[in-house]
PDB file of C-alpha atoms in Angstrom:
ATOM      1  CA  MET A 822      -0.010   0.035   0.036  1.00 76.00           C
ATOM      2  CA  SER A 823       1.299   3.320  -0.914  1.00 84.00           C
ATOM      3  CA  ILE A 824       2.034   6.183   1.722  1.00 86.00           C
ATOM      4  CA  LYS A 825      -0.834   8.432   0.339  1.00 87.00           C
ATOM      5  CA  LYS A 826      -3.321   5.531   0.664  1.00 90.00           C
ATOM      6  CA  LYS A 827      -2.308   4.828   4.315  1.00 91.00           C
ATOM      7  CA  VAL A 828      -2.626   8.420   5.005  1.00 91.00           C
ATOM      8  CA  LEU A 829      -6.239   8.321   3.336  1.00 92.00           C
ATOM      9  CA  LEU A 830      -6.981   5.296   5.532  1.00 93.00           C
ATOM     10  CA  LEU A 831      -6.157   6.997   8.640  1.00 92.00           C
ATOM     11  CA  GLY A 832      -8.187   9.849   7.702  1.00 93.00           C
ATOM     12  CA  ILE A 833     -11.245   7.571   7.087  1.00 93.00           C
ATOM     13  CA  LEU A 834     -10.692   5.987  10.466  1.00 92.00           C
ATOM     14  CA  ALA A 835     -10.277   9.452  12.154  1.00 92.00           C
ATOM     15  CA  ALA A 836     -13.466  10.594  10.512  1.00 93.00           C
ATOM     16  CA  LEU A 837     -15.334   7.455  11.538  1.00 92.00           C
ATOM     17  CA  SER A 838     -14.155   7.825  15.269  1.00 91.00           C
ATOM     18  CA  ILE A 839     -15.311  11.547  15.265  1.00 91.00           C
ATOM     19  CA  ILE A 840     -18.777  10.246  14.056  1.00 90.00           C
ATOM     20  CA  PHE A 841     -18.874   7.815  16.637  1.00 88.00           C
ATOM     21  CA  VAL A 842     -18.065  10.383  19.430  1.00 85.00           C
ATOM     22  CA  LEU A 843     -21.122  12.533  17.925  1.00 86.00           C
ATOM     23  CA  PHE A 844     -23.657   9.975  17.440  1.00 83.00           C
ATOM     24  CA  PHE A 845     -22.735   6.709  19.499  1.00 79.00           C
ATOM     25  CA  ASP A 846     -25.575   5.898  21.992  1.00 75.00           C
ATOM     26  CA  MET A 847     -27.282   9.325  21.172  1.00 75.00           C
ATOM     27  CA  ASN A 848     -30.532  10.178  22.762  1.00 75.00           C
ATOM     28  CA  PHE A 849     -32.485  11.547  19.781  1.00 74.00           C
ATOM     29  CA  GLU A 850     -35.192  13.072  22.117  1.00 76.00           C
ATOM     30  CA  ILE A 851     -32.525  15.621  23.179  1.00 78.00           C
ATOM     31  CA  PHE A 852     -30.692  15.667  19.996  1.00 78.00           C
ATOM     32  CA  HIS A 853     -29.749  19.522  19.780  1.00 81.00           C
ATOM     33  CA  TYR A 854     -28.520  19.730  23.301  1.00 79.00           C
ATOM     34  CA  ALA A 855     -26.711  16.349  22.923  1.00 79.00           C
ATOM     35  CA  ILE A 856     -25.064  17.082  19.534  1.00 85.00           C
ATOM     36  CA  LYS A 857     -23.856  20.567  20.955  1.00 83.00           C
ATOM     37  CA  LYS A 858     -22.121  18.934  24.025  1.00 83.00           C
ATOM     38  CA  ARG A 859     -20.543  16.167  21.758  1.00 85.00           C
ATOM     39  CA  GLY A 860     -19.601  18.635  19.345  1.00 87.00           C
ATOM     40  CA  ILE A 861     -17.436  20.579  22.002  1.00 85.00           C
ATOM     41  CA  LYS A 862     -15.939  17.316  22.922  1.00 86.00           C
ATOM     42  CA  ALA A 863     -15.201  16.399  19.287  1.00 88.00           C
ATOM     43  CA  SER A 864     -13.462  19.688  18.855  1.00 89.00           C
ATOM     44  CA  GLY A 865     -11.346  19.320  21.955  1.00 88.00           C
ATOM     45  CA  ILE A 866     -10.142  15.905  20.597  1.00 90.00           C
ATOM     46  CA  ILE A 867      -9.166  17.431  17.363  1.00 91.00           C
ATOM     47  CA  ILE A 868      -7.232  20.543  19.110  1.00 91.00           C
ATOM     48  CA  THR A 869      -5.430  18.129  21.434  1.00 91.00           C
ATOM     49  CA  ALA A 870      -4.454  15.623  18.701  1.00 92.00           C
ATOM     50  CA  ILE A 871      -3.117  18.520  16.656  1.00 93.00           C
ATOM     51  CA  SER A 872      -1.343  20.009  19.443  1.00 92.00           C
ATOM     52  CA  ILE A 873       0.201  17.044  20.960  1.00 92.00           C
ATOM     53  CA  GLY A 874       1.054  15.206  17.676  1.00 92.00           C
ATOM     54  CA  SER A 875       2.717  18.391  16.190  1.00 93.00           C
ATOM     55  CA  SER A 876       4.608  19.378  19.114  1.00 91.00           C
ATOM     56  CA  THR A 877       5.960  15.798  19.612  1.00 92.00           C
ATOM     57  CA  VAL A 878       6.952  15.479  15.893  1.00 93.00           C
ATOM     58  CA  LEU A 879       8.829  18.678  16.276  1.00 91.00           C
ATOM     59  CA  PHE A 880      10.431  17.879  19.556  1.00 89.00           C
ATOM     60  CA  GLN A 881      11.691  14.533  18.352  1.00 89.00           C
ATOM     61  CA  ILE A 882      13.153  16.116  15.245  1.00 90.00           C
ATOM     62  CA  ILE A 883      15.090  18.487  17.311  1.00 86.00           C
ATOM     63  CA  THR A 884      16.511  15.932  19.948  1.00 83.00           C
ATOM     64  CA  ASN A 885      16.674  13.290  17.093  1.00 82.00           C
ATOM     65  CA  ASN A 886      15.164  11.009  19.503  1.00 79.00           C
ATOM     66  CA  ARG A 887      11.962   8.649  19.285  1.00 80.00           C
ATOM     67  CA  ILE A 888      11.538   8.124  22.835  1.00 81.00           C
ATOM     68  CA  ILE A 889      11.307  11.684  24.811  1.00 81.00           C
ATOM     69  CA  THR A 890       8.404  14.034  24.402  1.00 82.00           C
ATOM     70  CA  PRO A 891       7.771  17.530  25.371  1.00 84.00           C
ATOM     71  CA  SER A 892       6.586  16.560  28.578  1.00 80.00           C
ATOM     72  CA  ILE A 893      10.278  16.312  29.704  1.00 79.00           C
ATOM     73  CA  PHE A 894      10.173  19.979  30.269  1.00 78.00           C
ATOM     74  CA  GLY A 895       8.122  19.587  33.163  1.00 80.00           C
ATOM     75  CA  LEU A 896       4.976  21.367  31.930  1.00 82.00           C
ATOM     76  CA  ASP A 897       2.605  18.667  32.989  1.00 83.00           C
ATOM     77  CA  SER A 898       3.962  19.029  36.521  1.00 85.00           C
ATOM     78  CA  LEU A 899       3.934  22.735  36.622  1.00 87.00           C
ATOM     79  CA  TYR A 900       0.329  22.619  35.452  1.00 86.00           C
ATOM     80  CA  LEU A 901      -0.620  20.337  38.437  1.00 86.00           C
ATOM     81  CA  LEU A 902       1.484  22.692  40.696  1.00 89.00           C
ATOM     82  CA  ILE A 903      -0.393  25.805  39.672  1.00 88.00           C
ATOM     83  CA  GLN A 904      -3.907  24.046  40.446  1.00 86.00           C
ATOM     84  CA  ALA A 905      -2.576  22.798  43.647  1.00 88.00           C
ATOM     85  CA  LEU A 906      -1.321  26.181  44.849  1.00 88.00           C
ATOM     86  CA  VAL A 907      -4.573  28.057  43.853  1.00 87.00           C
ATOM     87  CA  ILE A 908      -6.671  25.473  45.469  1.00 86.00           C
ATOM     88  CA  PHE A 909      -4.601  25.238  48.738  1.00 86.00           C
ATOM     89  CA  LEU A 910      -3.486  29.051  49.173  1.00 83.00           C
ATOM     90  CA  ILE A 911      -6.789  30.568  47.734  1.00 82.00           C
ATOM     91  CA  SER A 912      -9.827  28.569  47.594  1.00 79.00           C
ATOM     92  CA  PRO A 913     -11.385  25.572  45.676  1.00 77.00           C
ATOM     93  CA  THR A 914     -14.173  28.056  44.747  1.00 77.00           C
ATOM     94  CA  SER A 915     -11.911  30.709  43.232  1.00 79.00           C
ATOM     95  CA  GLN A 916     -12.666  31.993  39.923  1.00 78.00           C
ATOM     96  CA  LEU A 917      -9.058  31.149  38.849  1.00 78.00           C
ATOM     97  CA  VAL A 918     -10.290  27.481  39.295  1.00 77.00           C
ATOM     98  CA  THR A 919     -14.073  27.544  38.646  1.00 76.00           C
ATOM     99  CA  ASN A 920     -14.006  29.912  35.660  1.00 78.00           C
ATOM    100  CA  ALA A 921     -12.723  28.000  32.648  1.00 75.00           C
ATOM    101  CA  ASN A 922     -11.435  31.129  30.725  1.00 78.00           C
ATOM    102  CA  LEU A 923      -9.557  32.367  33.670  1.00 83.00           C
ATOM    103  CA  ASN A 924      -8.047  28.968  34.602  1.00 81.00           C
ATOM    104  CA  PHE A 925      -6.948  28.566  30.931  1.00 83.00           C
ATOM    105  CA  VAL A 926      -5.292  31.924  30.879  1.00 85.00           C
ATOM    106  CA  LEU A 927      -3.570  31.508  34.075  1.00 87.00           C
ATOM    107  CA  ASN A 928      -2.141  28.017  33.092  1.00 85.00           C
ATOM    108  CA  PHE A 929      -1.244  29.024  29.591  1.00 86.00           C
ATOM    109  CA  SER A 930       0.390  32.275  30.600  1.00 88.00           C
ATOM    110  CA  ILE A 931       2.351  30.608  33.366  1.00 88.00           C
ATOM    111  CA  LEU A 932       3.473  27.590  31.388  1.00 86.00           C
ATOM    112  CA  VAL A 933       4.711  29.795  28.324  1.00 86.00           C
ATOM    113  CA  ILE A 934       6.548  32.248  30.392  1.00 88.00           C
ATOM    114  CA  PHE A 935       8.375  29.440  32.419  1.00 86.00           C
ATOM    115  CA  GLY A 936       9.273  27.719  29.032  1.00 83.00           C
ATOM    116  CA  ILE A 937      10.522  30.860  27.402  1.00 82.00           C
ATOM    117  CA  GLY A 938      12.573  31.717  30.418  1.00 83.00           C
ATOM    118  CA  LEU A 939      14.047  28.210  30.585  1.00 79.00           C
ATOM    119  CA  PHE A 940      15.053  28.583  26.949  1.00 77.00           C
ATOM    120  CA  LYS A 941      16.439  31.825  27.294  1.00 75.00           C
ATOM    121  CA  ILE A 942      18.762  30.948  30.312  1.00 75.00           C
ATOM    122  CA  MET A 943      19.833  27.692  28.982  1.00 69.00           C
ATOM    123  CA  PHE A 944      20.811  28.918  25.419  1.00 66.00           C
ATOM    124  CA  ALA A 945      22.092  32.228  26.540  1.00 63.00           C
ATOM    125  CA  ARG A 946      24.500  30.373  29.171  1.00 64.00           C
ATOM    126  CA  PHE A 947      25.063  27.036  27.931  1.00 56.00           C
ATOM    127  CA  ASP A 948      24.053  27.017  24.093  1.00 58.00           C
ATOM    128  CA  GLY A 949      23.192  23.479  24.409  1.00 63.00           C
ATOM    129  CA  LEU A 950      20.015  21.322  24.119  1.00 69.00           C
ATOM    130  CA  PHE A 951      21.084  18.769  26.334  1.00 75.00           C
ATOM    131  CA  GLN A 952      21.486  21.007  29.227  1.00 76.00           C
ATOM    132  CA  LEU A 953      17.813  22.201  28.332  1.00 76.00           C
ATOM    133  CA  LEU A 954      16.500  18.678  28.758  1.00 77.00           C
ATOM    134  CA  LEU A 955      18.444  17.941  31.774  1.00 81.00           C
ATOM    135  CA  SER A 956      16.961  21.310  33.458  1.00 81.00           C
ATOM    136  CA  GLY A 957      13.502  20.134  32.287  1.00 81.00           C
ATOM    137  CA  ILE A 958      13.814  16.873  34.197  1.00 84.00           C
ATOM    138  CA  ILE A 959      15.243  18.605  37.279  1.00 86.00           C
ATOM    139  CA  PHE A 960      12.308  21.133  37.339  1.00 85.00           C
ATOM    140  CA  SER A 961       9.866  18.386  36.602  1.00 86.00           C
ATOM    141  CA  THR A 962      11.184  16.505  39.718  1.00 88.00           C
ATOM    142  CA  LEU A 963      10.881  19.517  41.733  1.00 89.00           C
ATOM    143  CA  PHE A 964       7.398  20.461  40.702  1.00 88.00           C
ATOM    144  CA  GLN A 965       6.325  17.070  41.420  1.00 88.00           C
ATOM    145  CA  SER A 966       7.839  16.962  44.889  1.00 91.00           C
ATOM    146  CA  MET A 967       6.120  20.227  45.644  1.00 90.00           C
ATOM    147  CA  VAL A 968       2.697  18.867  44.409  1.00 88.00           C
ATOM    148  CA  SER A 969       3.246  15.812  46.807  1.00 89.00           C
ATOM    149  CA  VAL A 970       3.742  17.985  49.777  1.00 89.00           C
ATOM    150  CA  ILE A 971       0.805  20.336  49.006  1.00 88.00           C
ATOM    151  CA  GLN A 972      -1.349  17.400  48.573  1.00 86.00           C
ATOM    152  CA  MET A 973      -0.444  16.083  52.124  1.00 87.00           C
ATOM    153  CA  LEU A 974      -1.370  19.547  53.400  1.00 86.00           C
ATOM    154  CA  MET A 975      -4.709  19.880  51.731  1.00 85.00           C
ATOM    155  CA  ASP A 976      -7.831  19.051  53.669  1.00 83.00           C
ATOM    156  CA  PRO A 977      -9.980  16.075  52.229  1.00 83.00           C
ATOM    157  CA  ALA A 978     -12.661  18.481  50.471  1.00 80.00           C
ATOM    158  CA  SER A 979      -9.831  20.349  48.597  1.00 81.00           C
ATOM    159  CA  PHE A 980      -7.921  17.356  47.682  1.00 81.00           C
ATOM    160  CA  ASP A 981     -11.176  15.657  46.275  1.00 78.00           C
ATOM    161  CA  PHE A 982     -11.767  18.737  44.185  1.00 77.00           C
ATOM    162  CA  TYR A 983      -8.074  18.798  43.063  1.00 81.00           C
ATOM    163  CA  GLN A 984      -8.234  15.292  41.615  1.00 76.00           C
ATOM    164  CA  SER A 985     -10.415  16.452  38.929  1.00 71.00           C
ATOM    165  CA  PHE A 986      -7.284  18.433  37.457  1.00 72.00           C
ATOM    166  CA  MET A 987      -4.947  15.494  37.743  1.00 72.00           C
ATOM    167  CA  PHE A 988      -6.184  13.678  34.755  1.00 71.00           C
ATOM    168  CA  ALA A 989      -7.164  14.874  31.317  1.00 70.00           C
ATOM    169  CA  SER A 990     -10.811  15.235  30.557  1.00 72.00           C
ATOM    170  CA  PHE A 991     -12.942  16.248  27.574  1.00 75.00           C
ATOM    171  CA  ASN A 992     -16.162  16.616  29.738  1.00 70.00           C
ATOM    172  CA  ASN A 993     -15.906  20.283  30.861  1.00 68.00           C
ATOM    173  CA  LEU A 994     -14.380  22.224  27.975  1.00 74.00           C
ATOM    174  CA  ASN A 995     -15.386  25.784  27.393  1.00 71.00           C
ATOM    175  CA  GLU A 996     -17.212  26.353  24.058  1.00 73.00           C
ATOM    176  CA  ASN A 997     -16.203  30.004  23.576  1.00 75.00           C
ATOM    177  CA  LEU A 998     -12.506  29.201  24.362  1.00 80.00           C
ATOM    178  CA  LEU A 999     -12.564  26.368  21.812  1.00 83.00           C
ATOM    179  CA  TRP A1000     -13.343  28.453  18.859  1.00 83.00           C
ATOM    180  CA  ILE A1001     -10.293  30.735  19.666  1.00 86.00           C
ATOM    181  CA  LEU A1002      -7.934  27.848  20.337  1.00 87.00           C
ATOM    182  CA  ILE A1003      -9.065  25.971  16.969  1.00 88.00           C
ATOM    183  CA  LEU A1004      -7.934  29.166  15.024  1.00 89.00           C
ATOM    184  CA  ILE A1005      -4.714  29.230  16.889  1.00 89.00           C
ATOM    185  CA  VAL A1006      -3.778  25.651  16.736  1.00 92.00           C
ATOM    186  CA  LEU A1007      -4.856  25.313  13.077  1.00 92.00           C
ATOM    187  CA  SER A1008      -2.765  28.535  11.963  1.00 93.00           C
ATOM    188  CA  ILE A1009       0.323  26.883  14.011  1.00 93.00           C
ATOM    189  CA  PHE A1010      -0.094  23.602  12.130  1.00 94.00           C
ATOM    190  CA  ILE A1011      -0.457  25.161   8.645  1.00 94.00           C
ATOM    191  CA  PHE A1012       2.588  27.097   9.284  1.00 94.00           C
ATOM    192  CA  ILE A1013       4.452  23.926  10.588  1.00 93.00           C
ATOM    193  CA  PHE A1014       3.293  21.729   7.640  1.00 93.00           C
ATOM    194  CA  SER A1015       4.321  24.618   5.078  1.00 92.00           C
ATOM    195  CA  ARG A1016       7.887  24.146   6.210  1.00 90.00           C
ATOM    196  CA  HIS A1017       8.013  20.308   6.020  1.00 90.00           C
ATOM    197  CA  GLN A1018      10.820  20.390   3.639  1.00 90.00           C
ATOM    198  CA  LYS A1019      12.926  22.249   6.305  1.00 90.00           C
ATOM    199  CA  LEU A1020      11.928  19.664   8.857  1.00 90.00           C
ATOM    200  CA  ASP A1021      12.974  16.864   6.516  1.00 90.00           C
ATOM    201  CA  VAL A1022      16.425  18.730   6.702  1.00 90.00           C
ATOM    202  CA  LEU A1023      16.573  19.262  10.262  1.00 89.00           C
ATOM    203  CA  ALA A1024      15.802  15.697  11.122  1.00 87.00           C
ATOM    204  CA  LEU A1025      18.905  14.592   9.343  1.00 86.00           C
ATOM    205  CA  GLY A1026      20.957  15.985  12.442  1.00 82.00           C
ATOM    206  CA  LYS A1027      22.823  19.198  13.270  1.00 81.00           C
ATOM    207  CA  ASP A1028      25.991  18.588  10.945  1.00 84.00           C
ATOM    208  CA  SER A1029      23.950  17.719   8.079  1.00 86.00           C
ATOM    209  CA  ALA A1030      21.386  20.341   8.364  1.00 86.00           C
ATOM    210  CA  ILE A1031      24.218  23.049   8.793  1.00 87.00           C
ATOM    211  CA  ASN A1032      26.226  21.623   5.587  1.00 88.00           C
ATOM    212  CA  LEU A1033      22.666  21.859   3.434  1.00 83.00           C
ATOM    213  CA  GLY A1034      22.614  25.468   4.432  1.00 85.00           C
ATOM    214  CA  LEU A1035      20.015  25.540   7.212  1.00 85.00           C
ATOM    215  CA  ASP A1036      20.231  27.980  10.195  1.00 86.00           C
ATOM    216  CA  TYR A1037      20.409  25.288  12.661  1.00 83.00           C
ATOM    217  CA  GLN A1038      20.211  27.635  15.901  1.00 82.00           C
ATOM    218  CA  LYS A1039      17.347  29.682  14.442  1.00 85.00           C
ATOM    219  CA  GLU A1040      15.402  26.663  13.487  1.00 86.00           C
ATOM    220  CA  VAL A1041      15.680  24.953  16.893  1.00 84.00           C
ATOM    221  CA  LEU A1042      14.712  28.146  18.762  1.00 84.00           C
ATOM    222  CA  LEU A1043      11.471  28.363  16.404  1.00 88.00           C
ATOM    223  CA  ASN A1044      10.558  25.060  16.657  1.00 88.00           C
ATOM    224  CA  LEU A1045      11.051  24.933  20.450  1.00 86.00           C
ATOM    225  CA  THR A1046       8.903  28.004  20.727  1.00 88.00           C
ATOM    226  CA  LEU A1047       6.105  26.199  18.860  1.00 91.00           C
ATOM    227  CA  VAL A1048       6.411  23.200  20.712  1.00 89.00           C
ATOM    228  CA  LEU A1049       6.042  25.062  23.894  1.00 88.00           C
ATOM    229  CA  ILE A1050       2.947  26.899  22.886  1.00 89.00           C
ATOM    230  CA  LEU A1051       1.295  23.774  21.605  1.00 90.00           C
ATOM    231  CA  THR A1052       2.087  21.700  24.589  1.00 88.00           C
ATOM    232  CA  ALA A1053       0.773  24.598  26.824  1.00 87.00           C
ATOM    233  CA  VAL A1054      -2.302  24.865  24.892  1.00 87.00           C
ATOM    234  CA  SER A1055      -3.222  21.060  25.185  1.00 86.00           C
ATOM    235  CA  THR A1056      -2.158  20.736  28.894  1.00 83.00           C
ATOM    236  CA  ALA A1057      -3.953  24.049  30.015  1.00 80.00           C
ATOM    237  CA  LEU A1058      -7.109  22.780  28.067  1.00 81.00           C
ATOM    238  CA  VAL A1059      -7.662  19.263  28.963  1.00 81.00           C
ATOM    239  CA  GLY A1060      -4.845  18.415  31.551  1.00 78.00           C
ATOM    240  CA  PRO A1061      -1.815  16.207  31.147  1.00 81.00           C
ATOM    241  CA  ILE A1062      -1.667  13.064  28.805  1.00 82.00           C
ATOM    242  CA  THR A1063       2.063  11.966  29.006  1.00 77.00           C
ATOM    243  CA  PHE A1064       2.083   9.088  26.688  1.00 82.00           C
ATOM    244  CA  LEU A1065      -0.022  10.280  23.987  1.00 86.00           C
ATOM    245  CA  GLY A1066       2.676  12.192  21.906  1.00 87.00           C
ATOM    246  CA  PHE A1067       4.985   9.116  22.192  1.00 86.00           C
ATOM    247  CA  LEU A1068       2.264   6.690  21.335  1.00 88.00           C
ATOM    248  CA  ILE A1069       0.937   8.370  18.091  1.00 91.00           C
ATOM    249  CA  VAL A1070       4.312   9.518  16.766  1.00 90.00           C
ATOM    250  CA  ASN A1071       5.814   6.028  16.845  1.00 89.00           C
ATOM    251  CA  LEU A1072       2.649   4.510  15.458  1.00 89.00           C
ATOM    252  CA  GLY A1073       2.987   7.104  12.572  1.00 89.00           C
ATOM    253  CA  LEU A1074       6.450   6.049  11.984  1.00 88.00           C
ATOM    254  CA  THR A1075       5.957   2.211  12.121  1.00 87.00           C
ATOM    255  CA  PHE A1076       2.622   2.377   9.907  1.00 89.00           C
ATOM    256  CA  LEU A1077       4.209   4.870   7.101  1.00 88.00           C
ATOM    257  CA  ASN A1078       7.816   3.696   7.436  1.00 85.00           C
ATOM    258  CA  THR A1079       8.800   6.990   6.238  1.00 83.00           C
ATOM    259  CA  TYR A1080      10.379  10.328   7.707  1.00 83.00           C
ATOM    260  CA  LYS A1081       8.853  12.595   5.184  1.00 88.00           C
ATOM    261  CA  HIS A1082       7.007  14.982   7.285  1.00 89.00           C
ATOM    262  CA  GLN A1083       4.341  16.143   4.614  1.00 91.00           C
ATOM    263  CA  TYR A1084       2.877  12.574   5.288  1.00 92.00           C
ATOM    264  CA  LEU A1085       4.215  11.942   8.973  1.00 92.00           C
ATOM    265  CA  LEU A1086       2.351  15.175  10.357  1.00 93.00           C
ATOM    266  CA  PRO A1087      -1.114  14.571   9.227  1.00 93.00           C
ATOM    267  CA  ALA A1088      -0.725  10.711   9.896  1.00 94.00           C
ATOM    268  CA  VAL A1089       0.354  11.364  13.467  1.00 94.00           C
ATOM    269  CA  ILE A1090      -2.480  13.673  14.030  1.00 94.00           C
ATOM    270  CA  LEU A1091      -5.113  11.414  12.633  1.00 94.00           C
ATOM    271  CA  PHE A1092      -3.825   8.614  14.811  1.00 93.00           C
ATOM    272  CA  GLY A1093      -4.257  10.946  17.774  1.00 92.00           C
ATOM    273  CA  ILE A1094      -7.908  11.888  16.831  1.00 93.00           C
ATOM    274  CA  PHE A1095      -8.746   8.138  16.287  1.00 92.00           C
ATOM    275  CA  ILE A1096      -7.160   7.084  19.703  1.00 90.00           C
ATOM    276  CA  LEU A1097      -8.684   9.949  21.607  1.00 89.00           C
ATOM    277  CA  SER A1098     -12.086   9.357  20.105  1.00 88.00           C
ATOM    278  CA  PHE A1099     -12.448   5.699  20.903  1.00 85.00           C
ATOM    279  CA  GLY A1100     -10.473   6.039  24.066  1.00 82.00           C
ATOM    280  CA  HIS A1101     -13.199   8.782  25.221  1.00 80.00           C
ATOM    281  CA  ILE A1102     -15.983   6.334  24.124  1.00 81.00           C
ATOM    282  CA  LEU A1103     -14.254   3.262  25.833  1.00 79.00           C
ATOM    283  CA  THR A1104     -13.824   4.991  29.005  1.00 77.00           C
ATOM    284  CA  GLU A1105     -17.405   6.541  29.119  1.00 73.00           C
ATOM    285  CA  GLN A1106     -19.218   3.309  28.055  1.00 68.00           C
ATOM    286  CA  LEU A1107     -17.116   0.638  29.386  1.00 68.00           C
ATOM    287  CA  PHE A1108     -15.659   2.107  32.654  1.00 66.00           C
ATOM    288  CA  GLY A1109     -17.919   5.139  33.186  1.00 60.00           C
ATOM    289  CA  VAL A1110     -17.288   8.762  33.133  1.00 56.00           C
ATOM    290  CA  GLY A1111     -15.282   8.755  36.428  1.00 57.00           C
ATOM    291  CA  VAL A1112     -12.399   6.954  34.834  1.00 64.00           C
ATOM    292  CA  PRO A1113     -10.112   9.426  33.027  1.00 71.00           C
ATOM    293  CA  ILE A1114      -9.106   8.807  29.343  1.00 77.00           C
ATOM    294  CA  SER A1115      -5.520   9.541  30.202  1.00 76.00           C
ATOM    295  CA  ILE A1116      -5.258   6.634  32.301  1.00 77.00           C
ATOM    296  CA  VAL A1117      -6.269   4.217  29.520  1.00 79.00           C
ATOM    297  CA  ILE A1118      -3.637   6.129  27.163  1.00 83.00           C
ATOM    298  CA  ASN A1119      -1.071   6.067  29.696  1.00 79.00           C
ATOM    299  CA  LEU A1120      -1.364   2.284  30.242  1.00 81.00           C
ATOM    300  CA  ILE A1121      -1.116   1.494  26.704  1.00 82.00           C
ATOM    301  CA  GLY A1122       1.573   4.104  25.952  1.00 81.00           C
ATOM    302  CA  GLY A1123       3.467   2.795  28.950  1.00 80.00           C
ATOM    303  CA  ILE A1124       3.361  -0.858  27.549  1.00 84.00           C
ATOM    304  CA  TYR A1125       4.257   0.279  24.082  1.00 82.00           C
ATOM    305  CA  PHE A1126       7.107   2.205  25.381  1.00 81.00           C
ATOM    306  CA  ILE A1127       8.669  -0.873  27.366  1.00 83.00           C
ATOM    307  CA  THR A1128       8.006  -2.833  24.138  1.00 82.00           C
ATOM    308  CA  LEU A1129       9.808  -0.496  22.085  1.00 78.00           C
ATOM    309  CA  LEU A1130      12.805  -0.349  24.485  1.00 77.00           C
ATOM    310  CA  ILE A1131      12.929  -4.169  24.597  1.00 79.00           C
ATOM    311  CA  GLN A1132      12.995  -4.360  20.594  1.00 74.00           C
ATOM    312  CA  GLU A1133      15.699  -1.545  20.424  1.00 65.00           C
ATOM    313  CA  ASN A1134      17.816  -3.504  22.956  1.00 60.00           C
ATOM    314  CA  LEU A1135      17.503  -6.721  20.936  1.00 52.00           C
ATOM    315  CA  THR A1136      18.269  -5.024  17.758  1.00 49.00           C
TER     316      THR A1136
END
């Protein structure tokens, strides 16, 4: 099967999965209300798939590594820390928590500011990507430790409320916020896709990219900034889904068997839509709405991660 036919097949599967989200087990007596709510969920799934898929592809190009993802920067842990601090220091009923727009702006702003500050310090002082990654791991560990301490100090009611932020969910998305984010994320994706030839060159490695005339430092900083924005959008919108990016990128590479990003980028996103859609249906219908989708995805992604490591060692 040709690469184009494989991408087309993924497109059909992604479209069918979105149709399932919209109409599976639909109560047609309240059709207008139900289709609106499900349309918001479907839009959130598409935004998340584009954000996580594109950011992970860019990040793995920069690092030349199929295993690590943008979560190494510690943005997931920082997101959980922000929520914990607001709930613990202010109140679970604070507008910064209960108002979806304010909560998104708060999280997105802090995540982006932290990321830009980290990039600026690391590249200004060390001029190296590995120092940046190491700093991200250290900050991630620090944030996780701070979250653990705050959780132990919380009263039971606050902790119970805080648990809703610990896992990704598509059940409480803000409609007005979604339309703005759709425009932003689609614009970034179109920009990234228009530069797929430069991404092909960048994926060859630093030395080869420089020899072929690419401004390597500029490209790395530009793509890291796009990674940061897309990761911040998905994390602030639905919460952390650690293994999704790793899972869909490696599935895309295995299925297409190509590193051409004009095909890989859409394939990864279509895989993301398919997995998120059926994961959402599975958790709602089989396990109930109380089971977050991120638990299922992280379980599958973790198993796949271990399998890939074993295969690499055997090879």
